[in-house]
Amino acid sequence: QVQLVESGGGLVQAGGSLRLSCAASGRTFSVYAMGWFRQAPGKEREFVVAINWSGGSTYYADSVKGRFTISRDNAKNTVYLQMNSLKPEDTAVYYCAAGGGYHIRESDGYDYWGQGTQVTVSS
């Protein structure tokens, strides 16, 4: 089992920045690929960004490429999502997830999920 706890969400004006953190506990964090997904009201959950177990490969949705950066610190069992140039359409609940690294852009590629953290971007 892996427990994931997100933090860092909040309310920010358009153009601003936030950094989300996801702290993991339980089984060895460093073996897992980590992803961030988001779900806006009335919409399906969508892939945002992912990083492989070593941090050597990252994957971004086109909508966030160039604005968001994922990183991980395996010594701290934590993955980060730096979000810059935020837009109102980035408003959603953001979830981090841990998985085996297959289907890394798909929800079904992940076995463990956090409870989510709200990000609200005002215009």
mmCIF file of C-alpha atoms in Angstrom:
data_model
loop_
_atom_site.group_PDB
_atom_site.id
_atom_site.type_symbol
_atom_site.label_atom_id
_atom_site.label_comp_id
_atom_site.label_asym_id
_atom_site.label_seq_id
_atom_site.Cartn_x
_atom_site.Cartn_y
_atom_site.Cartn_z
ATOM 1 C CA GLN A 1 0.000 0.000 0.000
ATOM 2 C CA VAL A 2 1.039 3.564 -0.690
ATOM 3 C CA GLN A 3 -0.604 6.513 0.987
ATOM 4 C CA LEU A 4 -0.511 9.817 -0.855
ATOM 5 C CA VAL A 5 -1.279 13.221 0.617
ATOM 6 C CA GLU A 6 -1.437 16.323 -1.546
ATOM 7 C CA SER A 7 -0.917 19.855 -0.299
ATOM 8 C CA GLY A 8 -0.315 23.322 -1.663
ATOM 9 C CA GLY A 9 -3.603 24.051 -3.356
ATOM 10 C CA GLY A 10 -5.392 27.334 -2.955
ATOM 11 C CA LEU A 11 -6.778 30.427 -4.626
ATOM 12 C CA VAL A 12 -4.560 32.395 -6.987
ATOM 13 C CA GLN A 13 -5.071 35.078 -9.580
ATOM 14 C CA ALA A 14 -4.578 34.366 -13.247
ATOM 15 C CA GLY A 15 -0.914 34.572 -14.130
ATOM 16 C CA GLY A 16 0.132 33.498 -10.668
ATOM 17 C CA SER A 17 1.924 30.406 -9.452
ATOM 18 C CA LEU A 18 1.372 27.548 -7.042
ATOM 19 C CA ARG A 19 3.448 24.557 -6.066
ATOM 20 C CA LEU A 20 1.686 21.357 -5.171
ATOM 21 C CA SER A 21 3.338 18.644 -3.144
ATOM 22 C CA CYS A 22 2.439 14.997 -2.801
ATOM 23 C CA ALA A 23 3.967 13.136 0.121
ATOM 24 C CA ALA A 24 4.037 9.353 -0.039
ATOM 25 C CA SER A 25 4.272 6.805 2.721
ATOM 26 C CA GLY A 26 4.123 3.057 2.806
ATOM 27 C CA ARG A 27 5.861 0.983 0.192
ATOM 28 C CA THR A 28 9.028 2.141 -1.532
ATOM 29 C CA PHE A 29 8.241 5.406 -3.244
ATOM 30 C CA SER A 30 11.131 5.334 -5.666
ATOM 31 C CA VAL A 31 9.835 2.326 -7.611
ATOM 32 C CA TYR A 32 6.693 4.128 -8.709
ATOM 33 C CA ALA A 33 5.938 6.439 -11.559
ATOM 34 C CA MET A 34 4.008 9.429 -10.268
ATOM 35 C CA GLY A 35 1.326 11.392 -12.015
ATOM 36 C CA TRP A 36 -0.880 14.400 -11.493
ATOM 37 C CA PHE A 37 -4.430 14.434 -12.751
ATOM 38 C CA ARG A 38 -7.149 17.038 -12.352
ATOM 39 C CA GLN A 39 -10.908 17.153 -12.400
ATOM 40 C CA ALA A 40 -12.940 20.283 -12.927
ATOM 41 C CA PRO A 41 -16.618 20.484 -11.975
ATOM 42 C CA GLY A 42 -18.767 18.655 -14.487
ATOM 43 C CA LYS A 43 -15.781 17.290 -16.356
ATOM 44 C CA GLU A 44 -13.947 14.010 -16.438
ATOM 45 C CA ARG A 45 -10.634 13.578 -14.696
ATOM 46 C CA GLU A 46 -7.788 14.370 -17.058
ATOM 47 C CA PHE A 47 -4.083 13.702 -17.195
ATOM 48 C CA VAL A 48 -1.830 16.647 -16.410
ATOM 49 C CA VAL A 49 1.740 15.434 -16.026
ATOM 50 C CA ALA A 50 3.763 12.406 -14.975
ATOM 51 C CA ILE A 51 7.308 11.437 -14.079
ATOM 52 C CA ASN A 52 8.997 8.061 -14.163
ATOM 53 C CA TRP A 53 10.534 6.365 -11.148
ATOM 54 C CA SER A 54 13.951 7.975 -11.509
ATOM 55 C CA GLY A 55 12.825 11.408 -12.581
ATOM 56 C CA GLY A 56 14.602 10.968 -15.883
ATOM 57 C CA SER A 57 11.474 11.098 -18.018
ATOM 58 C CA THR A 58 8.536 13.445 -17.804
ATOM 59 C CA TYR A 59 5.266 13.605 -19.697
ATOM 60 C CA TYR A 60 3.018 16.630 -20.069
ATOM 61 C CA ALA A 61 -0.448 17.333 -21.367
ATOM 62 C CA ASP A 62 -0.338 19.855 -24.184
ATOM 63 C CA SER A 63 -2.491 22.227 -22.169
ATOM 64 C CA VAL A 64 0.166 22.657 -19.486
ATOM 65 C CA LYS A 65 3.386 22.203 -21.407
ATOM 66 C CA GLY A 66 5.726 25.118 -20.805
ATOM 67 C CA ARG A 67 3.799 26.266 -17.729
ATOM 68 C CA PHE A 68 3.878 23.290 -15.344
ATOM 69 C CA THR A 69 6.905 21.349 -14.148
ATOM 70 C CA ILE A 70 6.919 18.042 -12.331
ATOM 71 C CA SER A 71 9.802 16.888 -10.182
ATOM 72 C CA ARG A 72 10.431 14.332 -7.485
ATOM 73 C CA ASP A 73 12.705 13.869 -4.517
ATOM 74 C CA ASN A 74 12.961 10.169 -3.785
ATOM 75 C CA ALA A 75 14.899 10.850 -0.583
ATOM 76 C CA LYS A 76 11.887 12.784 0.710
ATOM 77 C CA ASN A 77 9.231 10.513 -0.819
ATOM 78 C CA THR A 78 7.682 13.564 -2.422
ATOM 79 C CA VAL A 79 6.638 14.655 -5.874
ATOM 80 C CA TYR A 80 6.093 18.295 -6.761
ATOM 81 C CA LEU A 81 4.069 20.160 -9.346
ATOM 82 C CA GLN A 82 5.193 23.700 -10.011
ATOM 83 C CA MET A 83 2.417 25.580 -11.788
ATOM 84 C CA ASN A 84 3.197 28.920 -13.387
ATOM 85 C CA SER A 85 1.195 31.285 -15.573
ATOM 86 C CA LEU A 86 -1.993 29.826 -14.197
ATOM 87 C CA LYS A 87 -5.217 30.284 -16.115
ATOM 88 C CA PRO A 88 -8.843 30.120 -14.961
ATOM 89 C CA GLU A 89 -9.211 26.894 -16.956
ATOM 90 C CA ASP A 90 -6.631 25.289 -14.667
ATOM 91 C CA THR A 91 -9.199 25.425 -11.861
ATOM 92 C CA ALA A 92 -9.807 21.876 -10.650
ATOM 93 C CA VAL A 93 -9.157 19.375 -7.924
ATOM 94 C CA TYR A 94 -5.649 18.060 -8.455
ATOM 95 C CA TYR A 95 -4.836 14.462 -7.593
ATOM 96 C CA CYS A 96 -1.499 12.755 -7.394
ATOM 97 C CA ALA A 97 -1.206 9.081 -8.165
ATOM 98 C CA ALA A 98 1.377 6.306 -8.043
ATOM 99 C CA GLY A 99 1.673 3.501 -10.552
ATOM 100 C CA GLY A 100 3.908 1.063 -12.315
ATOM 101 C CA GLY A 101 4.825 3.359 -15.199
ATOM 102 C CA TYR A 102 2.680 1.697 -17.851
ATOM 103 C CA HIS A 103 -0.113 3.680 -19.490
ATOM 104 C CA ILE A 104 1.405 6.648 -17.747
ATOM 105 C CA ARG A 105 -1.043 9.128 -19.300
ATOM 106 C CA GLU A 106 -4.098 7.054 -18.333
ATOM 107 C CA SER A 107 -5.907 6.836 -15.001
ATOM 108 C CA ASP A 108 -5.873 3.067 -15.158
ATOM 109 C CA GLY A 109 -2.085 3.131 -15.126
ATOM 110 C CA TYR A 110 -2.151 4.106 -11.460
ATOM 111 C CA ASP A 111 -2.861 2.013 -8.404
ATOM 112 C CA TYR A 112 -2.819 4.578 -5.616
ATOM 113 C CA TRP A 113 -4.454 7.989 -5.399
ATOM 114 C CA GLY A 114 -4.422 10.892 -3.017
ATOM 115 C CA GLN A 115 -7.506 12.679 -1.777
ATOM 116 C CA GLY A 116 -6.960 15.722 -3.963
ATOM 117 C CA THR A 117 -6.274 19.395 -3.409
ATOM 118 C CA GLN A 118 -8.335 22.265 -4.792
ATOM 119 C CA VAL A 119 -6.737 24.794 -7.106
ATOM 120 C CA THR A 120 -8.816 27.825 -8.001
ATOM 121 C CA VAL A 121 -7.589 30.429 -10.461
ATOM 122 C CA SER A 122 -9.531 33.681 -10.567
ATOM 123 C CA SER A 123 -9.685 35.865 -13.641
#
